[in-house]
Tab-separated table of C-alpha atoms (C1' of nucleotides) in Angstrom:
chain	number	residue	atom	x	y	z
Q	671	MET	CA	32.767	28.840	18.912
Q	672	SER	CA	28.992	28.544	19.083
Q	673	SER	CA	26.258	26.049	18.549
Q	674	ARG	CA	25.374	26.572	14.873
Q	675	ARG	CA	26.476	28.833	12.094
Q	676	GLY	CA	24.334	29.902	9.182
Q	677	ARG	CA	20.612	30.424	8.807
Q	678	PRO	CA	18.693	28.482	11.420
Q	679	PRO	CA	16.229	25.829	10.276
Q	680	ALA	CA	12.627	26.956	10.181
Q	681	TYR	CA	11.341	23.467	10.946
Q	682	ASP	CA	11.341	21.238	13.987
Q	683	ARG	CA	12.722	17.848	13.090
Q	684	GLU	CA	10.384	15.833	15.290
Q	685	ALA	CA	7.320	17.807	14.186
Q	686	ALA	CA	8.351	17.335	10.571
Q	687	LEU	CA	8.751	13.585	11.075
Q	688	ILE	CA	5.288	13.410	12.587
Q	689	ALA	CA	3.818	15.286	9.637
Q	690	ILE	CA	5.702	13.099	7.158
Q	691	ALA	CA	4.499	9.954	8.891
Q	692	GLU	CA	0.954	11.296	8.827
Q	693	ALA	CA	1.115	11.972	5.087
Q	694	PHE	CA	2.459	8.496	4.377
Q	695	ARG	CA	-0.031	6.928	6.772
Q	696	VAL	CA	-3.054	8.508	5.085
Q	697	ARG	CA	-2.003	8.084	1.456
Q	698	GLY	CA	0.356	5.160	1.469
Q	699	TYR	CA	4.003	5.188	0.447
Q	700	ALA	CA	3.717	5.087	-3.334
Q	701	ALA	CA	0.682	7.361	-3.606
Q	702	ALA	CA	2.071	10.110	-1.380
Q	703	SER	CA	3.870	12.687	-3.522
Q	704	LEU	CA	6.751	14.742	-2.220
Q	705	GLU	CA	4.664	17.805	-2.902
Q	706	GLU	CA	1.997	16.609	-0.464
Q	707	ILE	CA	4.611	15.594	2.060
Q	708	ALA	CA	6.348	18.943	1.840
Q	709	ARG	CA	3.061	20.782	2.286
Q	710	ALA	CA	2.140	18.597	5.262
Q	711	ALA	CA	5.511	19.247	6.876
Q	712	GLY	CA	5.430	22.959	6.131
Q	713	MET	CA	8.676	22.681	4.200
Q	714	ASN	CA	9.645	22.760	0.564
Q	715	ARG	CA	11.198	19.907	-1.278
Q	716	PRO	CA	14.834	20.997	-1.221
Q	717	SER	CA	14.640	21.424	2.541
Q	718	LEU	CA	13.028	18.022	2.846
Q	719	PHE	CA	15.795	16.442	0.820
Q	720	ALA	CA	18.484	18.184	2.814
Q	721	ALA	CA	16.930	17.078	6.070
Q	722	PHE	CA	15.857	13.502	5.350
Q	723	GLY	CA	17.214	12.401	1.978
Q	724	ASN	CA	15.102	10.978	-0.813
Q	725	LYS	CA	11.576	9.649	-0.595
Q	726	LYS	CA	12.500	6.202	0.636
Q	727	ALA	CA	14.819	7.603	3.294
Q	728	MET	CA	11.972	9.866	4.430
Q	729	TYR	CA	9.683	6.880	4.680
Q	730	LEU	CA	12.202	4.779	6.598
Q	731	ALA	CA	12.866	7.659	8.992
Q	732	ALA	CA	9.120	8.121	9.479
Q	733	LEU	CA	8.692	4.386	10.119
Q	734	GLU	CA	11.415	4.390	12.717
Q	735	ASP	CA	10.045	7.456	14.493
Q	736	TYR	CA	6.516	6.073	14.357
Q	737	ARG	CA	7.695	2.841	15.896
Q	738	ARG	CA	9.412	4.782	18.678
Q	739	ARG	CA	6.306	6.861	19.364
Q	740	MET	CA	4.135	3.770	19.396
Q	741	ARG	CA	6.486	2.185	21.905
Q	742	VAL	CA	6.200	5.256	24.106
Q	743	ALA	CA	2.412	5.273	23.760
Q	744	VAL	CA	1.787	1.650	24.710
Q	745	SER	CA	4.629	0.821	27.102
Q	746	PRO	CA	2.971	2.298	30.217
Q	747	ALA	CA	-0.080	0.117	29.747
Q	748	LEU	CA	1.984	-2.976	28.985
Q	749	GLU	CA	4.233	-2.507	31.996
Q	750	GLY	CA	1.317	-2.130	34.409
Q	751	ASP	CA	1.026	-4.410	37.416
Q	752	GLY	CA	-2.657	-5.417	37.399
Q	753	ALA	CA	-4.167	-8.677	36.256
Q	754	LEU	CA	-2.881	-9.819	32.881
Q	755	SER	CA	-6.282	-9.519	31.246
Q	756	LYS	CA	-6.515	-5.927	32.438
Q	757	VAL	CA	-2.975	-5.180	31.263
Q	758	LEU	CA	-3.868	-6.496	27.816
Q	759	VAL	CA	-7.123	-4.515	27.716
Q	760	ASP	CA	-5.199	-1.363	28.605
Q	761	PHE	CA	-2.550	-2.206	26.023
Q	762	PHE	CA	-5.098	-2.471	23.237
Q	763	ASP	CA	-6.900	0.647	24.379
Q	764	ALA	CA	-3.583	2.483	24.063
Q	765	VAL	CA	-2.920	0.924	20.652
Q	766	ILE	CA	-6.366	1.849	19.385
Q	767	ALA	CA	-6.017	5.406	20.655
Q	768	PHE	CA	-2.603	5.674	18.992
Q	769	TYR	CA	-4.000	4.357	15.709
Q	770	HIS	CA	-6.629	7.085	15.810
Q	771	GLU	CA	-4.334	10.032	16.377
Q	772	GLY	CA	-4.245	12.404	13.460
Q	773	THR	CA	-6.745	12.819	10.658
Q	774	ALA	CA	-7.452	9.196	9.806
Q	775	PRO	CA	-7.284	5.742	11.390
Q	776	GLY	CA	-4.695	3.067	10.819
Q	777	CYS	CA	-1.120	2.018	11.539
Q	778	LEU	CA	1.626	3.524	9.396
Q	779	VAL	CA	3.613	0.312	9.445
Q	780	LEU	CA	0.958	-2.394	9.212
Q	781	CYS	CA	-1.252	-0.560	6.707
Q	782	THR	CA	1.296	0.883	4.270
Q	783	ALA	CA	4.502	-1.157	4.513
Q	784	PRO	CA	3.004	-4.505	3.395
Q	785	ALA	CA	2.210	-3.085	-0.028
Q	786	GLU	CA	5.884	-2.193	-0.572
Q	787	ALA	CA	7.524	-4.978	1.397
Q	788	LEU	CA	8.116	-7.234	-1.602
Q	789	ALA	CA	9.516	-4.635	-3.967
Q	790	ASP	CA	11.802	-3.090	-1.352
Q	791	LYS	CA	13.754	-5.270	1.032
Q	792	GLU	CA	14.550	-2.467	3.463
Q	793	ILE	CA	10.872	-1.699	3.899
Q	794	GLY	CA	10.198	-5.391	4.264
Q	795	ARG	CA	12.807	-5.615	6.991
Q	796	ALA	CA	11.350	-2.600	8.793
Q	797	LEU	CA	7.969	-4.316	8.754
Q	798	ALA	CA	9.412	-7.575	10.058
Q	799	ASP	CA	11.346	-5.738	12.754
Q	800	LEU	CA	8.261	-4.015	14.110
Q	801	ILE	CA	6.338	-7.274	14.214
Q	802	THR	CA	9.199	-8.985	15.984
Q	803	GLU	CA	9.502	-6.213	18.549
Q	804	ILE	CA	5.790	-6.216	19.364
Q	805	GLU	CA	5.700	-9.977	19.677
Q	806	GLU	CA	8.688	-9.962	21.983
Q	807	GLN	CA	7.200	-7.249	24.182
Q	808	LEU	CA	3.938	-9.158	24.444
Q	809	ARG	CA	5.653	-12.451	25.149
Q	810	ARG	CA	7.930	-10.917	27.748
Q	811	ARG	CA	4.993	-9.367	29.600
Q	812	ILE	CA	2.901	-12.532	29.413
Q	813	LEU	CA	5.807	-14.672	30.599
Q	814	ARG	CA	6.223	-12.301	33.522
Q	815	ALA	CA	2.574	-12.861	34.443
Q	816	ALA	CA	3.068	-16.594	34.101
Q	817	ASP	CA	6.122	-16.457	36.368
Q	818	GLU	CA	4.058	-14.548	38.904
Q	819	GLY	CA	1.735	-17.518	38.988
Q	820	LYS	CA	-1.222	-15.870	37.338
Q	821	GLY	CA	-2.346	-19.143	35.814
Q	822	VAL	CA	-1.461	-18.463	32.206
Q	823	ARG	CA	-1.963	-21.661	30.301
Q	824	ASP	CA	0.093	-21.175	27.133
Q	825	PRO	CA	2.190	-18.000	27.290
Q	826	ALA	CA	3.740	-18.227	23.826
Q	827	GLY	CA	0.393	-19.104	22.238
Q	828	LEU	CA	-1.313	-16.249	24.029
Q	829	ALA	CA	1.369	-13.837	22.848
Q	830	GLN	CA	0.819	-14.939	19.256
Q	831	LEU	CA	-2.940	-14.567	19.604
Q	832	MET	CA	-2.445	-11.034	20.916
Q	833	LEU	CA	-0.054	-10.237	18.094
Q	834	ALA	CA	-2.648	-11.461	15.615
Q	835	THR	CA	-5.246	-9.365	17.397
Q	836	LEU	CA	-3.011	-6.341	16.912
Q	837	THR	CA	-2.770	-6.859	13.158
Q	838	GLY	CA	-6.519	-7.388	13.131
Q	839	VAL	CA	-7.069	-4.114	14.960
Q	840	ALA	CA	-4.833	-2.258	12.502
Q	841	ILE	CA	-6.567	-3.677	9.429
Q	842	HIS	CA	-10.048	-3.329	10.879
Q	843	ALA	CA	-9.415	0.290	11.837
Q	844	ARG	CA	-8.344	0.958	8.273
Q	845	ALA	CA	-11.486	-0.749	6.989
Q	846	GLY	CA	-13.614	1.730	8.906
Q	847	VAL	CA	-14.469	-0.139	12.109
Q	848	LYS	CA	-15.206	2.408	14.838
Q	849	GLN	CA	-13.082	2.712	17.961
Q	850	ALA	CA	-15.782	1.323	20.235
Q	851	ASN	CA	-16.095	-1.795	18.105
Q	852	LEU	CA	-12.333	-2.187	17.909
Q	853	LYS	CA	-12.218	-2.147	21.685
Q	854	ARG	CA	-14.953	-4.764	21.802
Q	855	PHE	CA	-12.975	-6.831	19.306
Q	856	ALA	CA	-9.860	-6.646	21.481
Q	857	ARG	CA	-11.763	-7.455	24.672
Q	858	ALA	CA	-13.521	-10.397	23.047
Q	859	ASN	CA	-10.208	-11.747	21.797
Q	860	ILE	CA	-8.580	-11.391	25.193
Q	861	ALA	CA	-11.520	-13.104	26.886
Q	862	ALA	CA	-11.609	-15.917	24.339
Q	863	ALA	CA	-7.847	-16.412	24.597
Q	864	MET	CA	-7.846	-16.475	28.400
Q	865	PRO	CA	-10.758	-18.683	29.411
Q	866	GLY	CA	-11.304	-18.865	33.132
Q	867	THR	CA	-9.994	-15.354	33.707
Q	868	GLY	CA	-12.602	-12.722	34.477
L	489	MET	CA	-27.567	-13.873	-35.389
L	490	SER	CA	-24.309	-15.239	-34.063
L	491	SER	CA	-22.107	-15.315	-31.036
L	492	ARG	CA	-19.688	-12.457	-31.749
L	493	ARG	CA	-18.865	-10.223	-34.653
L	494	GLY	CA	-15.502	-8.603	-35.281
L	495	ARG	CA	-11.997	-9.634	-34.442
L	496	PRO	CA	-11.922	-12.138	-31.588
L	497	PRO	CA	-10.083	-11.201	-28.388
L	498	ALA	CA	-6.590	-12.611	-28.098
L	499	TYR	CA	-6.796	-12.814	-24.304
L	500	ASP	CA	-8.684	-14.968	-21.860
L	501	ARG	CA	-10.546	-12.790	-19.402
L	502	GLU	CA	-10.008	-15.004	-16.378
L	503	ALA	CA	-6.315	-15.505	-17.129
L	504	ALA	CA	-5.928	-11.772	-17.595
L	505	LEU	CA	-7.628	-11.080	-14.264
L	506	ILE	CA	-5.282	-13.513	-12.550
L	507	ALA	CA	-2.263	-11.798	-14.105
L	508	ILE	CA	-3.583	-8.352	-13.183
L	509	ALA	CA	-4.204	-9.442	-9.610
L	510	GLU	CA	-0.702	-10.875	-9.466
L	511	ALA	CA	0.847	-7.601	-10.648
L	512	PHE	CA	-1.108	-5.591	-8.095
L	513	ARG	CA	-0.389	-8.116	-5.370
L	514	VAL	CA	3.360	-7.986	-5.871
L	515	ARG	CA	3.773	-4.258	-6.378
L	516	GLY	CA	0.785	-2.696	-4.646
L	517	TYR	CA	-1.936	-0.633	-6.249
L	518	ALA	CA	-0.222	2.727	-6.580
L	519	ALA	CA	3.208	1.391	-7.476
L	520	ALA	CA	2.004	-0.966	-10.205
L	521	SER	CA	2.136	0.841	-13.531
L	522	LEU	CA	-0.238	0.063	-16.355
L	523	GLU	CA	2.789	-0.820	-18.428
L	524	GLU	CA	3.730	-3.578	-15.976
L	525	ILE	CA	0.152	-4.751	-15.730
L	526	ALA	CA	-0.234	-4.909	-19.488
L	527	ARG	CA	2.999	-6.856	-19.817
L	528	ALA	CA	1.928	-9.266	-17.071
L	529	ALA	CA	-1.429	-9.828	-18.745
L	530	GLY	CA	0.083	-10.192	-22.209
L	531	MET	CA	-2.061	-7.329	-23.458
L	532	ASN	CA	-1.429	-3.764	-24.443
L	533	ARG	CA	-2.932	-0.816	-22.673
L	534	PRO	CA	-5.752	0.006	-25.077
L	535	SER	CA	-6.967	-3.583	-24.869
L	536	LEU	CA	-6.715	-3.448	-21.098
L	537	PHE	CA	-8.810	-0.306	-20.999
L	538	ALA	CA	-11.395	-1.718	-23.359
L	539	ALA	CA	-11.667	-4.882	-21.291
L	540	PHE	CA	-11.550	-3.581	-17.716
L	541	GLY	CA	-11.740	0.218	-17.695
L	542	ASN	CA	-9.242	2.469	-16.001
L	543	LYS	CA	-6.667	1.503	-13.394
L	544	LYS	CA	-9.028	1.627	-10.449
L	545	ALA	CA	-11.649	-0.441	-12.260
L	546	MET	CA	-8.940	-2.994	-13.070
L	547	TYR	CA	-7.984	-3.144	-9.415
L	548	LEU	CA	-11.574	-3.518	-8.229
L	549	ALA	CA	-12.197	-6.263	-10.776
L	550	ALA	CA	-9.011	-8.020	-9.673
L	551	LEU	CA	-10.050	-7.718	-6.013
L	552	GLU	CA	-13.431	-9.239	-6.719
L	553	ASP	CA	-11.997	-12.105	-8.730
L	554	TYR	CA	-9.312	-12.728	-6.124
L	555	ARG	CA	-11.952	-12.870	-3.424
L	556	ARG	CA	-13.930	-15.376	-5.466
L	557	ARG	CA	-10.860	-17.553	-6.055
L	558	MET	CA	-9.953	-17.438	-2.386
L	559	ARG	CA	-13.475	-18.539	-1.518
L	560	VAL	CA	-13.125	-21.472	-3.898
L	561	ALA	CA	-9.707	-22.349	-2.490
L	562	VAL	CA	-10.684	-22.438	1.184
L	563	SER	CA	-14.332	-23.507	1.168
L	564	PRO	CA	-13.655	-27.236	0.889
L	565	ALA	CA	-11.510	-27.172	4.017
L	566	LEU	CA	-13.965	-25.000	5.913
L	567	GLU	CA	-16.948	-27.169	5.031
L	568	GLY	CA	-15.279	-30.364	6.151
L	569	ASP	CA	-16.889	-32.596	8.757
L	570	GLY	CA	-14.027	-33.427	11.105
L	571	ALA	CA	-13.285	-31.983	14.520
L	572	LEU	CA	-13.424	-28.194	14.586
L	573	SER	CA	-9.749	-27.872	15.413
L	574	LYS	CA	-8.892	-30.004	12.405
L	575	VAL	CA	-11.254	-28.022	10.186
L	576	LEU	CA	-9.532	-24.808	11.254
L	577	VAL	CA	-6.067	-26.269	10.709
L	578	ASP	CA	-7.097	-27.345	7.214
L	579	PHE	CA	-8.647	-23.939	6.575
L	580	PHE	CA	-5.417	-22.127	7.435
L	581	ASP	CA	-3.344	-24.596	5.455
L	582	ALA	CA	-5.516	-23.750	2.446
L	583	VAL	CA	-5.234	-20.019	3.132
L	584	ILE	CA	-1.461	-20.198	3.465
L	585	ALA	CA	-1.173	-22.224	0.265
L	586	PHE	CA	-3.382	-19.704	-1.535
L	587	TYR	CA	-1.286	-16.799	-0.252
L	588	HIS	CA	1.807	-18.469	-1.697
L	589	GLU	CA	0.510	-19.061	-5.188
L	590	GLY	CA	2.320	-17.039	-7.801
L	591	THR	CA	5.703	-15.398	-7.563
L	592	ALA	CA	5.524	-13.834	-4.108
L	593	PRO	CA	3.682	-14.275	-0.821
L	594	GLY	CA	0.832	-12.210	0.519
L	595	CYS	CA	-2.862	-11.451	0.178
L	596	LEU	CA	-3.909	-9.057	-2.566
L	597	VAL	CA	-6.674	-7.606	-0.420
L	598	LEU	CA	-5.121	-7.497	3.044
L	599	CYS	CA	-1.657	-6.415	1.901
L	600	THR	CA	-2.440	-3.786	-0.731
L	601	ALA	CA	-5.953	-2.432	-0.117
L	602	PRO	CA	-5.276	-0.977	3.352
L	603	ALA	CA	-2.795	1.496	1.902
L	604	GLU	CA	-5.468	2.911	-0.425
L	605	ALA	CA	-8.542	2.389	1.734
L	606	LEU	CA	-8.573	5.908	3.141
L	607	ALA	CA	-8.046	7.806	-0.097
L	608	ASP	CA	-10.578	5.729	-2.023
L	609	LYS	CA	-13.874	4.770	-0.468
L	610	GLU	CA	-14.644	2.036	-2.999
L	611	ILE	CA	-11.398	0.278	-2.195
L	612	GLY	CA	-12.126	0.740	1.482
L	613	ARG	CA	-15.507	-0.855	1.044
L	614	ALA	CA	-14.005	-3.771	-0.896
L	615	LEU	CA	-11.606	-4.341	1.989
L	616	ALA	CA	-14.394	-4.177	4.569
L	617	ASP	CA	-16.551	-6.524	2.510
L	618	LEU	CA	-13.882	-9.195	2.339
L	619	ILE	CA	-13.271	-9.019	6.075
L	620	THR	CA	-16.992	-9.264	6.756
L	621	GLU	CA	-17.375	-12.263	4.475
L	622	ILE	CA	-14.498	-14.146	6.033
L	623	GLU	CA	-15.694	-13.448	9.540
L	624	GLU	CA	-19.196	-14.622	8.671
L	625	GLN	CA	-17.907	-17.810	7.100
L	626	LEU	CA	-15.782	-18.548	10.146
L	627	ARG	CA	-18.591	-17.769	12.569
L	628	ARG	CA	-21.072	-19.855	10.627
L	629	ARG	CA	-18.782	-22.866	10.638
L	630	ILE	CA	-17.907	-22.491	14.313
L	631	LEU	CA	-21.568	-22.079	15.279
L	632	ARG	CA	-22.322	-25.236	13.368
L	633	ALA	CA	-19.696	-27.072	15.423
L	634	ALA	CA	-21.178	-25.604	18.590
L	635	ASP	CA	-24.656	-26.760	17.552
L	636	GLU	CA	-23.265	-30.222	16.988
L	637	GLY	CA	-22.241	-30.239	20.633
L	638	LYS	CA	-18.510	-30.116	20.068
L	639	GLY	CA	-17.983	-28.157	23.271
L	640	VAL	CA	-17.080	-24.788	21.802
L	641	ARG	CA	-16.871	-22.346	24.666
L	642	ASP	CA	-17.259	-18.939	22.967
L	643	PRO	CA	-18.152	-19.300	19.280
L	644	ALA	CA	-18.216	-15.603	18.400
L	645	GLY	CA	-14.978	-14.949	20.290
L	646	LEU	CA	-13.301	-17.896	18.601
L	647	ALA	CA	-14.407	-16.634	15.199
L	648	GLN	CA	-12.873	-13.239	15.916
L	649	LEU	CA	-9.639	-14.854	17.083
L	650	MET	CA	-9.487	-16.854	13.865
L	651	LEU	CA	-10.188	-13.733	11.810
L	652	ALA	CA	-7.348	-11.967	13.601
L	653	THR	CA	-5.151	-14.987	12.957
L	654	LEU	CA	-5.954	-14.660	9.270
L	655	THR	CA	-4.831	-11.031	9.122
L	656	GLY	CA	-1.768	-12.040	11.081
L	657	VAL	CA	-0.975	-14.766	8.562
L	658	ALA	CA	-1.359	-12.340	5.664
L	659	ILE	CA	0.899	-9.709	7.208
L	660	HIS	CA	3.457	-12.221	8.440
L	661	ALA	CA	3.638	-13.870	5.031
L	662	ARG	CA	4.333	-10.479	3.524
L	663	ALA	CA	7.022	-9.834	6.115
L	664	GLY	CA	8.884	-12.913	4.958
L	665	VAL	CA	7.794	-15.581	7.440
L	666	LYS	CA	8.157	-18.981	5.790
L	667	GLN	CA	5.179	-21.243	5.112
L	668	ALA	CA	6.168	-23.793	7.743
L	669	ASN	CA	6.317	-21.090	10.408
L	670	LEU	CA	3.021	-19.627	9.262
L	671	LYS	CA	1.450	-23.042	9.713
L	672	ARG	CA	2.961	-23.291	13.172
L	673	PHE	CA	1.588	-19.835	13.943
L	674	ALA	CA	-1.907	-20.873	12.849
L	675	ARG	CA	-1.770	-24.159	14.773
L	676	ALA	CA	-0.528	-22.438	17.916
L	677	ASN	CA	-3.333	-19.891	17.684
L	678	ILE	CA	-5.964	-22.564	17.189
L	679	ALA	CA	-4.619	-24.557	20.123
L	680	ALA	CA	-4.417	-21.502	22.366
L	681	ALA	CA	-7.914	-20.411	21.397
L	682	MET	CA	-9.432	-23.868	21.975
L	683	PRO	CA	-7.965	-25.104	25.247
L	684	GLY	CA	-9.023	-28.598	26.137
L	685	THR	CA	-9.263	-29.668	22.516
L	686	GLY	CA	-6.408	-31.935	21.483
S	1359	DC	C1'	-15.917	-10.428	-52.405
S	1360	DT	C1'	-17.299	-6.451	-49.882
S	1361	DC	C1'	-18.921	-4.319	-45.736
S	1362	DA	C1'	-19.608	-3.764	-40.938
S	1363	DT	C1'	-17.718	-4.736	-36.445
S	1364	DT	C1'	-14.547	-5.596	-32.931
S	1365	DT	C1'	-9.803	-6.066	-31.268
S	1366	DT	C1'	-4.941	-5.028	-31.668
S	1367	DG	C1'	-0.801	-2.191	-31.752
S	1368	DT	C1'	1.778	1.981	-32.450
S	1369	DA	C1'	2.270	6.400	-31.364
S	1370	DC	C1'	1.136	10.223	-28.891
S	1371	DC	C1'	-0.245	13.843	-25.311
S	1372	DA	C1'	-0.903	16.219	-21.088
S	1373	DT	C1'	0.256	15.758	-16.538
S	1374	DC	C1'	2.635	14.549	-12.638
S	1375	DT	C1'	6.894	13.057	-10.229
S	1376	DT	C1'	11.443	12.960	-8.455
S	1377	DG	C1'	15.394	15.206	-7.843
S	1378	DC	C1'	18.501	19.125	-8.365
S	1379	DA	C1'	20.696	23.746	-9.662
S	1380	DT	C1'	20.911	28.206	-8.276
S	1381	DA	C1'	20.064	32.465	-6.169
S	1382	DA	C1'	18.066	34.965	-2.173
S	1383	DA	C1'	17.689	35.078	2.943
S	1384	DA	C1'	19.246	34.767	7.629
S	1385	DA	C1'	22.265	33.810	10.870
S	1386	DT	C1'	27.419	33.781	13.074
S	1387	DC	C1'	32.231	35.238	13.159
S	1388	DA	C1'	35.971	38.518	12.631
Y	436	DT	C1'	30.506	46.150	8.198
Y	437	DG	C1'	32.003	42.332	5.375
Y	438	DA	C1'	32.937	37.335	4.804
Y	439	DT	C1'	31.237	32.769	5.667
Y	440	DT	C1'	27.952	29.336	6.386
Y	441	DT	C1'	23.612	27.176	6.375
Y	442	DT	C1'	18.734	27.144	5.118
Y	443	DT	C1'	14.976	28.648	2.202
Y	444	DA	C1'	12.598	29.338	-2.149
Y	445	DT	C1'	11.903	29.581	-7.053
Y	446	DG	C1'	12.214	27.170	-10.877
Y	447	DC	C1'	13.706	23.618	-14.060
Y	448	DA	C1'	14.909	19.180	-16.399
Y	449	DA	C1'	14.528	14.362	-17.348
Y	450	DG	C1'	11.584	10.752	-17.080
Y	451	DA	C1'	7.535	8.100	-15.930
Y	452	DT	C1'	2.467	7.675	-15.889
Y	453	DG	C1'	-2.460	7.390	-17.021
Y	454	DG	C1'	-5.165	7.678	-20.694
Y	455	DT	C1'	-6.408	8.064	-25.745
Y	456	DA	C1'	-6.489	8.663	-31.082
Y	457	DC	C1'	-6.050	6.224	-35.048
Y	458	DA	C1'	-4.928	2.980	-38.411
Y	459	DA	C1'	-4.116	-2.006	-39.308
Y	460	DA	C1'	-5.812	-6.680	-38.568
Y	461	DA	C1'	-9.135	-10.247	-38.066
Y	462	DT	C1'	-13.515	-12.042	-37.927
Y	463	DG	C1'	-18.808	-12.718	-39.286
Y	464	DA	C1'	-22.765	-11.114	-42.341
Y	465	DG	C1'	-24.790	-10.575	-46.766
DNA sequence: CTCATTTTGTACCATCTTGCATAAAAATCA
DNA sequence: TGATTTTTATGCAAGATGGTACAAAATGAG
């Protein structure tokens, strides 16, 4: 008996996934070579293959882990108890900070998956799933505020506007808009979508 | 004197640019091979190179032409004289129709350039330029409505919301959302962003 | 008709890419 | 220590890719 036989892995799976996601996020799926990915993860290709499968499996695993980390990064802000406009401001601040972790700005999913979504149905589904999850989280939180009598006019419409704002933030960040301006963009959208609130 | 010496080109430059843009739009920049592009354009690679330069030059030329065609496709709706909400609905209907021309949905610029924008500054600038142009067109039209006393509460904020809605439409289309639902999405965003207007 | 000019099409090259085969290394078990 | 198991590391093979050289084809000029 024992935990594991054989030579122990020299890599940490979660750290490797973060490095893989970072390589794909900066270069895009098709342009990122396995050589670059292996170097970023501090592994060599055979180890990469043994751990995560082929390139597409690596990408899908990185997408899934990225989505989980994003959820962890933004959930606290979204589950806060303040005024809805403040909750949304905090949510976008968390999103923007998350999109600026690492060496370059942008969202792994929203900036790299669309290019591949047509040629590969699994990638397309991963993209659609993330969008659906974010929209549902936003709608759930906004409906909660509406139920609490916070005077939300059109909960579903507001959720869609905030979802659109999120895609805008992701694309704008990739186009070089600075964090401060992204935050202004988010605040302006929240204010314009919630007239009458602060 | 004369117009042109030598063997006449067998291709039409505008038709070739449309075919090149279509190949890049469906497959993405990095994943589209010159073989595919040549086949799509009905040319062979040496002719492609002579006409448009290397792969990146082809992509930049396709981006520019696509941007011009999009401008042509949506300007009539945006310059209409009806109520602002109707103008915006017509604008998004034109955008959605334009994004569904060809064999697959999506925006060449917003769906494929973000993946490359970090590794290539020229592509990044092309992406930023398109976003800036669209935002300016939206803001100009909304300010005009405000000047005409149409009761627009926050013109700049509304323009940003509509810009975000546009990126949302592009990404959603790529993720497989059907045209009818994209139109609903746009209408819901317009209604939520312009409360009080029918 | 001949020449100069421009485009086309075939073939090619150097490089990169993905994926794997295989041997060395590092650990556990007996 | 020796056998077994799992990971690492070097290197390789098959194929795809971007880009080009070069000859044939098609036009206008003289």
